[in-house]
mmCIF file of C-alpha atoms in Angstrom:
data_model
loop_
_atom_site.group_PDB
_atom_site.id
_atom_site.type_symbol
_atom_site.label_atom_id
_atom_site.label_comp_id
_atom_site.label_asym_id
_atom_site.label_seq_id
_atom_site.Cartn_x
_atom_site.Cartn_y
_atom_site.Cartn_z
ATOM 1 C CA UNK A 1 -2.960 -1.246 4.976
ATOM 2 C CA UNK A 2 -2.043 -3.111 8.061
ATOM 3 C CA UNK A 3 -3.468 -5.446 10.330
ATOM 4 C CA UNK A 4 -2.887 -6.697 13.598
ATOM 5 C CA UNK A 5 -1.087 -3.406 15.134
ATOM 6 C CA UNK A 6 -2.553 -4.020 18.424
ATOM 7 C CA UNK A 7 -1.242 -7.384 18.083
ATOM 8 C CA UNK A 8 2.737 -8.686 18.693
ATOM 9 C CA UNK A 9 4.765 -7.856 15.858
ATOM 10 C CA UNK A 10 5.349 -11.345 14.551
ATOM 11 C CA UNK A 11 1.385 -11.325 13.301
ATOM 12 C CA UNK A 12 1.550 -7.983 11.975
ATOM 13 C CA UNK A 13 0.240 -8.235 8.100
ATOM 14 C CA UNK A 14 0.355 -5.307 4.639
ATOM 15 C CA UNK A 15 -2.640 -5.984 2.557
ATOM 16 C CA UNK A 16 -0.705 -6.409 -0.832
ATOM 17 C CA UNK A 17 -1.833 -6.616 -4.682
ATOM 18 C CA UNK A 18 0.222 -8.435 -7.548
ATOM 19 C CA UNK A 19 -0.107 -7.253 -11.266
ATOM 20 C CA UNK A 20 1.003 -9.287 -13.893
ATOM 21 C CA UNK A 21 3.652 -7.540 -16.062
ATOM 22 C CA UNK A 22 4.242 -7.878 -20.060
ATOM 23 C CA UNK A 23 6.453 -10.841 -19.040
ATOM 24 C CA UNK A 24 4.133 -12.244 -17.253
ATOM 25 C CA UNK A 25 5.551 -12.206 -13.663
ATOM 26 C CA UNK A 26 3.444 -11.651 -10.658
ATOM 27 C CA UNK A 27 4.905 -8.409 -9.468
ATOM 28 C CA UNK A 28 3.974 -7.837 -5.573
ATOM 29 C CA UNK A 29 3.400 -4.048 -5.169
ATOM 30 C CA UNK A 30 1.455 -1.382 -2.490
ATOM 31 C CA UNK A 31 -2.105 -0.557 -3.880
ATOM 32 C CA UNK A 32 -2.287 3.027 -5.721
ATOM 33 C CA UNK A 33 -4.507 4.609 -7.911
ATOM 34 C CA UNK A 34 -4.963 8.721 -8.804
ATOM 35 C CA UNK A 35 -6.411 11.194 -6.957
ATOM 36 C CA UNK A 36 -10.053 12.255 -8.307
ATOM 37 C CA UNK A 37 -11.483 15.657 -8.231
ATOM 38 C CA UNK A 38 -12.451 16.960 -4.835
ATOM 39 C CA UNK A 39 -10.124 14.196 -3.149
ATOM 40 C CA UNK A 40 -7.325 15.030 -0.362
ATOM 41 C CA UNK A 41 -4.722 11.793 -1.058
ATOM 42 C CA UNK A 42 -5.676 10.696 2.250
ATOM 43 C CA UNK A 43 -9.030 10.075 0.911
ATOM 44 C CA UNK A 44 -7.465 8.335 -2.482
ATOM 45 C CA UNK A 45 -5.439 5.864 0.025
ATOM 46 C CA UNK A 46 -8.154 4.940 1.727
ATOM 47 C CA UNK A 47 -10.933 4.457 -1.705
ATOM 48 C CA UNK A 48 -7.986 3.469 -3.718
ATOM 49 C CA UNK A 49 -7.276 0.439 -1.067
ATOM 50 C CA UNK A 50 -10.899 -0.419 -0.974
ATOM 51 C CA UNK A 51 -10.997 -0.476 -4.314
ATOM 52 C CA UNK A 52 -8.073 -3.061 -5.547
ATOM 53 C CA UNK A 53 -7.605 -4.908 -2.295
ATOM 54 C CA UNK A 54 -11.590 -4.994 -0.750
ATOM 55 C CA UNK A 55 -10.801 -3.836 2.963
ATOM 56 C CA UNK A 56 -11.196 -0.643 4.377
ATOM 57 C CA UNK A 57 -9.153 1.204 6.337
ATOM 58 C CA UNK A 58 -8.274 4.605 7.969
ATOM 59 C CA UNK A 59 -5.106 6.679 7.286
ATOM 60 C CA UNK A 60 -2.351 6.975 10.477
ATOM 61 C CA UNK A 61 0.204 8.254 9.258
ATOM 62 C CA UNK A 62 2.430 9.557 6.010
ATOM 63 C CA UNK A 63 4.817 7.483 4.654
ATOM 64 C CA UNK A 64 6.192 9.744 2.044
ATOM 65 C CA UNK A 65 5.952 9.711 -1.573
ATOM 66 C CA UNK A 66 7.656 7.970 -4.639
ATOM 67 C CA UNK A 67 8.211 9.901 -8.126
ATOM 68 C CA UNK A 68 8.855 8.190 -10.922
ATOM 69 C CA UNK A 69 8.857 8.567 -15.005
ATOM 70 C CA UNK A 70 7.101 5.947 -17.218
ATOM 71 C CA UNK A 71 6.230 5.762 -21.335
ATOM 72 C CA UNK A 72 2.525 4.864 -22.641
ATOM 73 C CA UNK A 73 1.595 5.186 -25.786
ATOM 74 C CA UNK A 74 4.806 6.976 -27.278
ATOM 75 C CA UNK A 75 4.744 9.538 -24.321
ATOM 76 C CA UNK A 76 6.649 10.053 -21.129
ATOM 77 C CA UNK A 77 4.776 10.531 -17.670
ATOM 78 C CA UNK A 78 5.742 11.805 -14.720
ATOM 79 C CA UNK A 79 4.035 10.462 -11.709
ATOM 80 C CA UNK A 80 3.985 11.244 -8.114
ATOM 81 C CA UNK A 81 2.540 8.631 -5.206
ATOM 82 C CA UNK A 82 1.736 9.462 -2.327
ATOM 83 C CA UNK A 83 1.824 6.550 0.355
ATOM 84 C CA UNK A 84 -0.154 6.297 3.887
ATOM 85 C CA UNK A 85 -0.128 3.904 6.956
ATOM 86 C CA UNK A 86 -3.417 2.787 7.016
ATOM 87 C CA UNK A 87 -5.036 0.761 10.007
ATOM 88 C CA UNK A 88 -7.664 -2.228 8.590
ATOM 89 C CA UNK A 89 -10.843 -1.787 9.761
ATOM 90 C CA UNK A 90 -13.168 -4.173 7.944
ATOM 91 C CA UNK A 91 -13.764 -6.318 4.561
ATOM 92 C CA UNK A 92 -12.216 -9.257 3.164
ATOM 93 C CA UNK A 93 -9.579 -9.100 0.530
ATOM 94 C CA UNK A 94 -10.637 -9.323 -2.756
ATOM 95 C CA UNK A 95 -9.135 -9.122 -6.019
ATOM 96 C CA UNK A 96 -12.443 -8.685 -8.309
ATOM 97 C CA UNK A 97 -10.382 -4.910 -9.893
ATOM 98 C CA UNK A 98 -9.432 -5.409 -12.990
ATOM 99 C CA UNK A 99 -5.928 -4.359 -12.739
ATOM 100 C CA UNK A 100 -5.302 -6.960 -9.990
ATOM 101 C CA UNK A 101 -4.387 -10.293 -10.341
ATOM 102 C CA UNK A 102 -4.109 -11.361 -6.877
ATOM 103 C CA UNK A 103 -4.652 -9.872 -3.447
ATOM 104 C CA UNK A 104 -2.802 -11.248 0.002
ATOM 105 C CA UNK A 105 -2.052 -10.434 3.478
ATOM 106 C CA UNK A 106 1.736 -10.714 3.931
ATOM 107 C CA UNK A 107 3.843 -10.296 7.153
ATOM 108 C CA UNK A 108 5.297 -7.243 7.634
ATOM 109 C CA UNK A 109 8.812 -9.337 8.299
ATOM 110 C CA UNK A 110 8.155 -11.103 4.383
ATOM 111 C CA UNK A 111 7.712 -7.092 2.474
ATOM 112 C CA UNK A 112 11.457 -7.107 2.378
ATOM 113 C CA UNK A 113 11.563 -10.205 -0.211
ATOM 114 C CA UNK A 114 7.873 -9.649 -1.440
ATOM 115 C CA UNK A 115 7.518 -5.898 -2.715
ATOM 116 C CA UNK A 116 9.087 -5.883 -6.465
ATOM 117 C CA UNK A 117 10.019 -2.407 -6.407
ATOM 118 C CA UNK A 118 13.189 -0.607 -4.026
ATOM 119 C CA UNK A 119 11.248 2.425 -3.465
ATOM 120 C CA UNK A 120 8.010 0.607 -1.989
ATOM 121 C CA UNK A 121 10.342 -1.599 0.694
ATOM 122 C CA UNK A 122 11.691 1.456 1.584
ATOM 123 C CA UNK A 123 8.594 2.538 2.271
ATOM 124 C CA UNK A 124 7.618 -0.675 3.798
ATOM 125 C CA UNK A 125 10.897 -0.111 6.669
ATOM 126 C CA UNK A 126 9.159 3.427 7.322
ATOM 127 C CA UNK A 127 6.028 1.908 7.938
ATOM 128 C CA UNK A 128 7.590 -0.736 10.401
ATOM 129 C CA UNK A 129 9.888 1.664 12.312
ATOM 130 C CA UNK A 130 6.490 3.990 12.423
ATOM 131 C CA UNK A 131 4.487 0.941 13.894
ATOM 132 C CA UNK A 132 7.468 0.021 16.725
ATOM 133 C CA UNK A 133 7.467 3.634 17.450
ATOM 134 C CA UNK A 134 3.705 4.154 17.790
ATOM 135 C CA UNK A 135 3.668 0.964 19.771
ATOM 136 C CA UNK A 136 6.903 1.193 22.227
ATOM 137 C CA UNK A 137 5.942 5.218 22.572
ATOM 138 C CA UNK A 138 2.524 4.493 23.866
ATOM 139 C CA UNK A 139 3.715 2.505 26.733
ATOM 140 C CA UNK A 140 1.721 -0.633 25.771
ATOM 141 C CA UNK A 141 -1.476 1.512 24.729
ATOM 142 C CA UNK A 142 -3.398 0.659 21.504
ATOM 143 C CA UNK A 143 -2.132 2.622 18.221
ATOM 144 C CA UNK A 144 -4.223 5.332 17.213
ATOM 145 C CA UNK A 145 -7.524 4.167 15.889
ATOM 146 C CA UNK A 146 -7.727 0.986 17.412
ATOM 147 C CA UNK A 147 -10.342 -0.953 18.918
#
């Protein structure tokens, strides 16, 4: 989720949530959350965002997706991600899910040193090149979606 894309790049902003490991660090990571029955993943982005972060927004573009392996309860899972650029559109962040510690708008320039995991900030360098493209391809119009 991004805001400020009609905006110069410096205030560009990710909507980001932090989780508080076993250790208990506050790892920075890209809301997420599984696709329900009937769902596209567009549509679990976009509820999944409003749902740990508090904003809503609409999907722009694919960003790709992240596989990874993890063990609960004695038991290997395999899980696939799919991630979205999002435009905001409206709400104010929130951290009230229960699976969130804490909730923050963070410059695009800061994801870099923020996001906890490698395959997110790549992610996170799609997103930007995506956003400098829409914007420099457009010829100065608004990105898709805007106001």
């Amino acid at each position: 989720m991004v805001d400020g894309l009609d905006g110069p790049p410096a205030k560009r902003c990710a909507a980001l949530i932090g989780r508080t490991d076993r250790r208990g660090r506050l790892l920075w990571s890209l809301p997420k959350g599984h696709i329900e029955q009937g769902e596209t993943a567009e549509q679990t982005a976009m509820r999944e965002v409003a749902e740990e972060t508090g904003i809503r927004g609409t999907v722009l573009a694919s960003l790709g997706s992240i596989d990874y392996w993890f063990v609960t309860e004695g038991r290997r899972v395999h899980k696939t991600v799919h991630h979205y650029l999002l435009r905001f559109l409206g709400g104010e962040l929130s951290d009230e899910d229960l699976e969130v510690t804490e909730v923050a708008w963070v410059p695009l320039t800061e994801l870099p040193s923020r996001l906890a995991y490698a395959d997110e900030r790549k992610l996170a360098a799609i997103a930007t090149r995506l956003i400098d493209d829409m914007s420099s391809g457009n010829s100065g119009a608004p990105i898709p979606g805007g106001k």
